[in-house]
């Protein structure tokens, strides 16, 4: 698999450049999660970094790579896309194949 040296900005990894595996599209993942074990043996902490555009070219405004910025709020601000048929997106209307609340019943 291909990897790309990607800089990290902010948080504990500030200033480091780490190789990040690229996906099928040739881009690194949108979020990069790093588990940090607790030295006392308790629950581990997860550092979350979000992918942002590193720079643009002056003349044409073209994209020039990626960098990761620290997200101190973690996964709380991440908005996930839900498909209409995925579980938990609809209220339970009593079950069955016919919709409830028809006027002609």
mmCIF file of N, CA and C in Angstrom:
data_model
loop_
_atom_site.group_PDB
_atom_site.id
_atom_site.type_symbol
_atom_site.label_atom_id
_atom_site.label_comp_id
_atom_site.label_asym_id
_atom_site.label_seq_id
_atom_site.Cartn_x
_atom_site.Cartn_y
_atom_site.Cartn_z
ATOM 1 N N UNK A 1 0.844 -1.178 0.000
ATOM 2 C CA UNK A 1 0.000 0.000 0.000
ATOM 3 C C UNK A 1 0.885 1.236 0.000
ATOM 4 N N UNK A 2 0.352 2.304 -0.558
ATOM 5 C CA UNK A 2 1.088 3.555 -0.597
ATOM 6 C C UNK A 2 0.883 4.323 0.696
ATOM 7 N N UNK A 3 1.885 5.081 1.073
ATOM 8 C CA UNK A 3 1.769 5.953 2.231
ATOM 9 C C UNK A 3 2.334 7.321 1.867
ATOM 10 N N UNK A 4 1.953 8.303 2.659
ATOM 11 C CA UNK A 4 2.371 9.683 2.418
ATOM 12 C C UNK A 4 2.810 10.282 3.741
ATOM 13 N N UNK A 5 3.947 10.957 3.745
ATOM 14 C CA UNK A 5 4.395 11.643 4.955
ATOM 15 C C UNK A 5 3.498 12.850 5.183
ATOM 16 N N UNK A 6 2.792 12.859 6.317
ATOM 17 C CA UNK A 6 1.786 13.870 6.599
ATOM 18 C C UNK A 6 2.126 14.589 7.898
ATOM 19 N N UNK A 7 2.160 15.942 7.889
ATOM 20 C CA UNK A 7 2.459 16.684 9.119
ATOM 21 C C UNK A 7 1.248 16.730 10.053
ATOM 22 N N UNK A 8 1.528 16.770 11.367
ATOM 23 C CA UNK A 8 0.502 16.881 12.400
ATOM 24 C C UNK A 8 0.666 18.226 13.091
ATOM 25 N N UNK A 9 -0.457 18.937 13.294
ATOM 26 C CA UNK A 9 -0.438 20.274 13.885
ATOM 27 C C UNK A 9 -1.289 20.261 15.147
ATOM 28 N N UNK A 10 -0.734 20.753 16.239
ATOM 29 C CA UNK A 10 -1.465 20.852 17.497
ATOM 30 C C UNK A 10 -1.463 19.555 18.275
ATOM 31 N N UNK A 11 -1.795 19.649 19.545
ATOM 32 C CA UNK A 11 -1.879 18.468 20.395
ATOM 33 C C UNK A 11 -0.523 17.866 20.699
ATOM 34 N N UNK A 12 -0.503 16.650 21.199
ATOM 35 C CA UNK A 12 0.749 15.993 21.578
ATOM 36 C C UNK A 12 1.679 15.680 20.408
ATOM 37 N N UNK A 13 1.151 15.560 19.193
ATOM 38 C CA UNK A 13 1.986 15.235 18.040
ATOM 39 C C UNK A 13 2.396 16.462 17.235
ATOM 40 N N UNK A 14 2.306 17.647 17.809
ATOM 41 C CA UNK A 14 2.594 18.891 17.105
ATOM 42 C C UNK A 14 4.008 18.887 16.536
ATOM 43 N N UNK A 15 4.121 19.160 15.245
ATOM 44 C CA UNK A 15 5.409 19.245 14.579
ATOM 45 C C UNK A 15 5.937 17.932 14.033
ATOM 46 N N UNK A 16 5.292 16.840 14.318
ATOM 47 C CA UNK A 16 5.766 15.547 13.818
ATOM 48 C C UNK A 16 5.220 15.281 12.427
ATOM 49 N N UNK A 17 5.982 14.531 11.657
ATOM 50 C CA UNK A 17 5.570 14.099 10.330
ATOM 51 C C UNK A 17 5.594 12.579 10.336
ATOM 52 N N UNK A 18 4.414 11.974 10.145
ATOM 53 C CA UNK A 18 4.296 10.521 10.188
ATOM 54 C C UNK A 18 3.807 9.986 8.847
ATOM 55 N N UNK A 19 4.237 8.776 8.471
ATOM 56 C CA UNK A 19 3.693 8.175 7.253
ATOM 57 C C UNK A 19 2.274 7.665 7.516
ATOM 58 N N UNK A 20 1.339 8.073 6.664
ATOM 59 C CA UNK A 20 -0.067 7.691 6.793
ATOM 60 C C UNK A 20 -0.459 6.925 5.538
ATOM 61 N N UNK A 21 -1.096 5.766 5.719
ATOM 62 C CA UNK A 21 -1.540 4.969 4.579
ATOM 63 C C UNK A 21 -2.630 5.693 3.799
ATOM 64 N N UNK A 22 -2.555 5.605 2.483
ATOM 65 C CA UNK A 22 -3.545 6.234 1.615
ATOM 66 C C UNK A 22 -4.638 5.248 1.274
ATOM 67 N N UNK A 23 -5.838 5.762 1.045
ATOM 68 C CA UNK A 23 -6.964 4.915 0.688
ATOM 69 C C UNK A 23 -7.002 4.629 -0.799
ATOM 70 N N UNK A 24 -8.105 4.089 -1.253
ATOM 71 C CA UNK A 24 -8.283 3.728 -2.656
ATOM 72 C C UNK A 24 -8.218 4.968 -3.544
ATOM 73 N N UNK A 25 -8.716 6.099 -3.060
ATOM 74 C CA UNK A 25 -8.744 7.328 -3.846
ATOM 75 C C UNK A 25 -7.404 8.058 -3.864
ATOM 76 N N UNK A 26 -6.442 7.599 -3.068
ATOM 77 C CA UNK A 26 -5.144 8.260 -2.998
ATOM 78 C C UNK A 26 -5.074 9.338 -1.939
ATOM 79 N N UNK A 27 -6.105 9.435 -1.091
ATOM 80 C CA UNK A 27 -6.135 10.417 -0.020
ATOM 81 C C UNK A 27 -5.980 9.715 1.327
ATOM 82 N N UNK A 28 -5.393 10.399 2.314
ATOM 83 C CA UNK A 28 -5.360 9.831 3.662
ATOM 84 C C UNK A 28 -6.763 9.880 4.276
ATOM 85 N N UNK A 29 -7.016 9.140 5.349
ATOM 86 C CA UNK A 29 -8.354 9.147 5.964
ATOM 87 C C UNK A 29 -8.722 10.526 6.521
ATOM 88 N N UNK A 30 -10.042 10.810 6.600
ATOM 89 C CA UNK A 30 -10.507 12.111 7.085
ATOM 90 C C UNK A 30 -10.186 12.322 8.553
ATOM 91 N N UNK A 31 -10.269 11.280 9.344
ATOM 92 C CA UNK A 31 -9.884 11.372 10.751
ATOM 93 C C UNK A 31 -8.816 10.329 11.034
ATOM 94 N N UNK A 32 -7.902 10.697 11.919
ATOM 95 C CA UNK A 32 -6.809 9.811 12.294
ATOM 96 C C UNK A 32 -6.868 9.658 13.808
ATOM 97 N N UNK A 33 -7.152 8.460 14.284
ATOM 98 C CA UNK A 33 -7.295 8.203 15.715
ATOM 99 C C UNK A 33 -6.065 7.463 16.217
ATOM 100 N N UNK A 34 -5.498 7.962 17.322
ATOM 101 C CA UNK A 34 -4.299 7.370 17.895
ATOM 102 C C UNK A 34 -4.615 6.951 19.321
ATOM 103 N N UNK A 35 -4.679 5.651 19.616
ATOM 104 C CA UNK A 35 -4.925 5.210 20.995
ATOM 105 C C UNK A 35 -3.655 5.365 21.831
ATOM 106 N N UNK A 36 -3.809 5.972 22.995
ATOM 107 C CA UNK A 36 -2.691 6.161 23.916
ATOM 108 C C UNK A 36 -3.020 5.395 25.193
ATOM 109 N N UNK A 37 -2.244 4.357 25.508
ATOM 110 C CA UNK A 37 -2.550 3.575 26.711
ATOM 111 C C UNK A 37 -2.274 4.370 27.982
ATOM 112 N N UNK A 38 -3.069 4.105 29.010
ATOM 113 C CA UNK A 38 -2.903 4.746 30.314
ATOM 114 C C UNK A 38 -1.726 4.077 31.033
ATOM 115 N N UNK A 39 -0.789 4.861 31.594
ATOM 116 C CA UNK A 39 0.357 4.244 32.274
ATOM 117 C C UNK A 39 -0.038 3.440 33.512
ATOM 118 N N UNK A 40 -1.187 3.751 34.119
ATOM 119 C CA UNK A 40 -1.644 3.037 35.312
ATOM 120 C C UNK A 40 -2.450 1.792 34.967
ATOM 121 N N UNK A 41 -2.652 1.530 33.704
ATOM 122 C CA UNK A 41 -3.407 0.356 33.289
ATOM 123 C C UNK A 41 -4.898 0.600 33.169
ATOM 124 N N UNK A 42 -5.334 1.845 33.253
ATOM 125 C CA UNK A 42 -6.763 2.168 33.140
ATOM 126 C C UNK A 42 -7.193 2.260 31.685
ATOM 127 N N UNK A 43 -8.291 2.960 31.483
ATOM 128 C CA UNK A 43 -8.852 3.114 30.144
ATOM 129 C C UNK A 43 -7.919 3.980 29.290
ATOM 130 N N UNK A 44 -7.678 3.555 28.051
ATOM 131 C CA UNK A 44 -6.775 4.300 27.173
ATOM 132 C C UNK A 44 -7.472 5.546 26.617
ATOM 133 N N UNK A 45 -6.683 6.556 26.275
ATOM 134 C CA UNK A 45 -7.173 7.794 25.694
ATOM 135 C C UNK A 45 -6.984 7.723 24.178
ATOM 136 N N UNK A 46 -7.910 8.301 23.440
ATOM 137 C CA UNK A 46 -7.807 8.311 21.988
ATOM 138 C C UNK A 46 -7.644 9.754 21.528
ATOM 139 N N UNK A 47 -6.522 10.037 20.853
ATOM 140 C CA UNK A 47 -6.288 11.354 20.273
ATOM 141 C C UNK A 47 -6.900 11.364 18.881
ATOM 142 N N UNK A 48 -7.621 12.439 18.548
ATOM 143 C CA UNK A 48 -8.288 12.522 17.257
ATOM 144 C C UNK A 48 -7.710 13.708 16.484
ATOM 145 N N UNK A 49 -7.297 13.442 15.257
ATOM 146 C CA UNK A 49 -6.810 14.472 14.345
ATOM 147 C C UNK A 49 -7.688 14.469 13.107
ATOM 148 N N UNK A 50 -8.005 15.655 12.585
ATOM 149 C CA UNK A 50 -8.850 15.796 11.404
ATOM 150 C C UNK A 50 -8.003 16.274 10.220
ATOM 151 N N UNK A 51 -8.286 15.716 9.048
ATOM 152 C CA UNK A 51 -7.552 16.074 7.834
ATOM 153 C C UNK A 51 -8.030 17.423 7.315
ATOM 154 N N UNK A 52 -7.085 18.313 7.010
ATOM 155 C CA UNK A 52 -7.386 19.611 6.401
ATOM 156 C C UNK A 52 -6.408 19.827 5.247
ATOM 157 N N UNK A 53 -6.754 20.734 4.383
ATOM 158 C CA UNK A 53 -5.908 21.039 3.239
ATOM 159 C C UNK A 53 -4.665 21.779 3.728
ATOM 160 N N UNK A 54 -3.477 21.353 3.290
ATOM 161 C CA UNK A 54 -2.232 21.946 3.759
ATOM 162 C C UNK A 54 -1.980 23.304 3.117
ATOM 163 N N UNK A 55 -2.138 23.407 1.823
ATOM 164 C CA UNK A 55 -1.858 24.662 1.117
ATOM 165 C C UNK A 55 -2.500 24.623 -0.263
ATOM 166 N N UNK A 56 -2.526 25.805 -0.904
ATOM 167 C CA UNK A 56 -2.977 25.900 -2.288
ATOM 168 C C UNK A 56 -1.921 26.645 -3.089
ATOM 169 N N UNK A 57 -1.859 26.358 -4.381
ATOM 170 C CA UNK A 57 -0.899 27.061 -5.226
ATOM 171 C C UNK A 57 -1.363 28.499 -5.432
ATOM 172 N N UNK A 58 -0.413 29.403 -5.597
ATOM 173 C CA UNK A 58 -0.750 30.831 -5.712
ATOM 174 C C UNK A 58 -1.465 31.164 -7.020
ATOM 175 N N UNK A 59 -0.987 30.601 -8.105
ATOM 176 C CA UNK A 59 -1.503 31.008 -9.398
ATOM 177 C C UNK A 59 -2.870 30.392 -9.715
ATOM 178 N N UNK A 60 -3.006 29.076 -9.578
ATOM 179 C CA UNK A 60 -4.243 28.407 -9.977
ATOM 180 C C UNK A 60 -5.126 27.987 -8.805
ATOM 181 N N UNK A 61 -4.623 28.078 -7.598
ATOM 182 C CA UNK A 61 -5.406 27.675 -6.432
ATOM 183 C C UNK A 61 -5.588 26.179 -6.310
ATOM 184 N N UNK A 62 -4.624 25.422 -6.831
ATOM 185 C CA UNK A 62 -4.718 23.968 -6.780
ATOM 186 C C UNK A 62 -4.317 23.432 -5.410
ATOM 187 N N UNK A 63 -4.859 22.301 -5.075
ATOM 188 C CA UNK A 63 -4.602 21.632 -3.799
ATOM 189 C C UNK A 63 -3.160 21.123 -3.747
ATOM 190 N N UNK A 64 -2.469 21.342 -2.600
ATOM 191 C CA UNK A 64 -1.082 20.897 -2.471
ATOM 192 C C UNK A 64 -0.869 20.076 -1.208
ATOM 193 N N UNK A 65 -1.593 19.012 -1.061
ATOM 194 C CA UNK A 65 -1.355 18.095 0.040
ATOM 195 C C UNK A 65 -2.284 18.287 1.225
ATOM 196 N N UNK A 66 -2.071 17.418 2.231
ATOM 197 C CA UNK A 66 -2.916 17.384 3.419
ATOM 198 C C UNK A 66 -2.076 17.533 4.672
ATOM 199 N N UNK A 67 -2.730 17.933 5.755
ATOM 200 C CA UNK A 67 -2.134 17.913 7.087
ATOM 201 C C UNK A 67 -3.246 17.541 8.057
ATOM 202 N N UNK A 68 -2.855 17.134 9.252
ATOM 203 C CA UNK A 68 -3.829 16.784 10.278
ATOM 204 C C UNK A 68 -3.769 17.809 11.394
ATOM 205 N N UNK A 69 -4.947 18.311 11.805
ATOM 206 C CA UNK A 69 -5.046 19.249 12.924
ATOM 207 C C UNK A 69 -5.704 18.538 14.098
ATOM 208 N N UNK A 70 -5.210 18.828 15.292
ATOM 209 C CA UNK A 70 -5.702 18.197 16.510
ATOM 210 C C UNK A 70 -7.130 18.644 16.790
ATOM 211 N N UNK A 71 -7.981 17.710 17.158
ATOM 212 C CA UNK A 71 -9.376 17.984 17.516
ATOM 213 C C UNK A 71 -9.551 17.629 18.991
ATOM 214 N N UNK A 72 -9.415 18.616 19.895
ATOM 215 C CA UNK A 72 -9.498 18.309 21.323
ATOM 216 C C UNK A 72 -10.858 17.786 21.761
ATOM 217 N N UNK A 73 -11.930 18.106 21.023
ATOM 218 C CA UNK A 73 -13.263 17.617 21.390
ATOM 219 C C UNK A 73 -13.444 16.153 21.024
ATOM 220 N N UNK A 74 -12.542 15.594 20.254
ATOM 221 C CA UNK A 74 -12.606 14.168 19.906
ATOM 222 C C UNK A 74 -13.692 13.857 18.913
ATOM 223 N N UNK A 75 -14.377 12.747 19.101
ATOM 224 C CA UNK A 75 -15.409 12.280 18.181
ATOM 225 C C UNK A 75 -16.744 12.982 18.373
ATOM 226 N N UNK A 76 -16.876 13.839 19.378
ATOM 227 C CA UNK A 76 -18.167 14.450 19.672
ATOM 228 C C UNK A 76 -18.663 15.328 18.529
ATOM 229 N N UNK A 77 -17.757 16.004 17.832
ATOM 230 C CA UNK A 77 -18.198 16.913 16.778
ATOM 231 C C UNK A 77 -18.334 16.232 15.425
ATOM 232 N N UNK A 78 -17.981 14.974 15.344
ATOM 233 C CA UNK A 78 -18.053 14.271 14.062
ATOM 234 C C UNK A 78 -19.507 13.990 13.696
ATOM 235 N N UNK A 79 -19.901 14.445 12.528
ATOM 236 C CA UNK A 79 -21.254 14.209 12.048
ATOM 237 C C UNK A 79 -21.219 13.031 11.098
ATOM 238 N N UNK A 80 -22.011 12.050 11.379
ATOM 239 C CA UNK A 80 -22.033 10.856 10.537
ATOM 240 C C UNK A 80 -23.257 10.886 9.635
ATOM 241 N N UNK A 81 -23.065 10.443 8.424
ATOM 242 C CA UNK A 81 -24.145 10.351 7.460
ATOM 243 C C UNK A 81 -24.924 9.076 7.722
ATOM 244 N N UNK A 82 -26.242 9.183 7.837
ATOM 245 C CA UNK A 82 -27.079 8.014 8.065
ATOM 246 C C UNK A 82 -27.979 7.802 6.855
ATOM 247 N N UNK A 83 -27.996 6.581 6.390
ATOM 248 C CA UNK A 83 -28.859 6.225 5.280
ATOM 249 C C UNK A 83 -30.276 6.015 5.786
ATOM 250 N N UNK A 84 -31.287 6.281 4.957
ATOM 251 C CA UNK A 84 -32.671 6.150 5.412
ATOM 252 C C UNK A 84 -33.040 4.746 5.875
ATOM 253 N N UNK A 85 -32.371 3.732 5.352
ATOM 254 C CA UNK A 85 -32.712 2.363 5.713
ATOM 255 C C UNK A 85 -31.852 1.823 6.851
ATOM 256 N N UNK A 86 -30.935 2.624 7.379
ATOM 257 C CA UNK A 86 -30.106 2.146 8.477
ATOM 258 C C UNK A 86 -30.907 2.119 9.773
ATOM 259 N N UNK A 87 -30.592 1.209 10.681
ATOM 260 C CA UNK A 87 -31.373 1.090 11.910
ATOM 261 C C UNK A 87 -31.233 2.323 12.789
ATOM 262 N N UNK A 88 -32.333 2.667 13.443
ATOM 263 C CA UNK A 88 -32.330 3.783 14.376
ATOM 264 C C UNK A 88 -32.634 5.126 13.750
ATOM 265 N N UNK A 89 -32.926 5.193 12.445
ATOM 266 C CA UNK A 89 -33.209 6.474 11.817
ATOM 267 C C UNK A 89 -34.692 6.804 11.779
ATOM 268 N N UNK A 90 -35.560 5.807 11.968
ATOM 269 C CA UNK A 90 -37.002 6.037 11.948
ATOM 270 C C UNK A 90 -37.599 5.737 13.316
ATOM 271 N N UNK A 91 -38.703 6.428 13.612
ATOM 272 C CA UNK A 91 -39.449 6.108 14.822
ATOM 273 C C UNK A 91 -40.190 4.796 14.617
ATOM 274 N N UNK A 92 -40.343 4.061 15.672
ATOM 275 C CA UNK A 92 -41.098 2.812 15.574
ATOM 276 C C UNK A 92 -42.583 3.159 15.500
ATOM 277 N N UNK A 93 -43.202 2.808 14.388
ATOM 278 C CA UNK A 93 -44.610 3.142 14.172
ATOM 279 C C UNK A 93 -45.520 1.948 14.406
ATOM 280 N N UNK A 94 -45.122 1.035 15.250
ATOM 281 C CA UNK A 94 -45.977 -0.093 15.552
ATOM 282 C C UNK A 94 -45.682 -1.321 14.722
ATOM 283 N N UNK A 95 -44.793 -1.248 13.780
ATOM 284 C CA UNK A 95 -44.418 -2.414 12.978
ATOM 285 C C UNK A 95 -45.428 -2.704 11.891
ATOM 286 N N UNK A 96 -45.177 -3.740 11.147
ATOM 287 C CA UNK A 96 -46.073 -4.129 10.064
ATOM 288 C C UNK A 96 -45.680 -3.459 8.754
ATOM 289 N N UNK A 97 -46.315 -3.931 7.677
ATOM 290 C CA UNK A 97 -45.975 -3.424 6.354
ATOM 291 C C UNK A 97 -46.765 -2.172 5.994
ATOM 292 N N UNK A 98 -47.946 -1.956 6.607
ATOM 293 C CA UNK A 98 -48.744 -0.785 6.268
ATOM 294 C C UNK A 98 -48.425 0.357 7.212
ATOM 295 N N UNK A 99 -48.342 1.567 6.685
ATOM 296 C CA UNK A 99 -48.064 2.702 7.559
ATOM 297 C C UNK A 99 -49.244 2.996 8.485
ATOM 298 N N UNK A 100 -48.947 3.483 9.655
ATOM 299 C CA UNK A 100 -50.013 3.767 10.616
ATOM 300 C C UNK A 100 -50.644 5.125 10.382
ATOM 301 N N UNK A 101 -51.848 5.312 10.903
ATOM 302 C CA UNK A 101 -52.513 6.615 10.859
ATOM 303 C C UNK A 101 -53.173 6.940 9.544
ATOM 304 N N UNK A 102 -53.695 5.964 8.798
ATOM 305 C CA UNK A 102 -54.408 6.274 7.553
ATOM 306 C C UNK A 102 -55.781 6.844 7.889
ATOM 307 N N UNK A 103 -56.239 7.824 7.097
ATOM 308 C CA UNK A 103 -57.510 8.478 7.330
ATOM 309 C C UNK A 103 -58.704 7.593 7.006
ATOM 310 N N UNK A 104 -58.551 6.630 6.107
ATOM 311 C CA UNK A 104 -59.680 5.825 5.685
ATOM 312 C C UNK A 104 -59.929 4.616 6.580
ATOM 313 N N UNK A 105 -59.210 4.433 7.629
ATOM 314 C CA UNK A 105 -59.396 3.263 8.500
ATOM 315 C C UNK A 105 -60.427 3.514 9.548
#
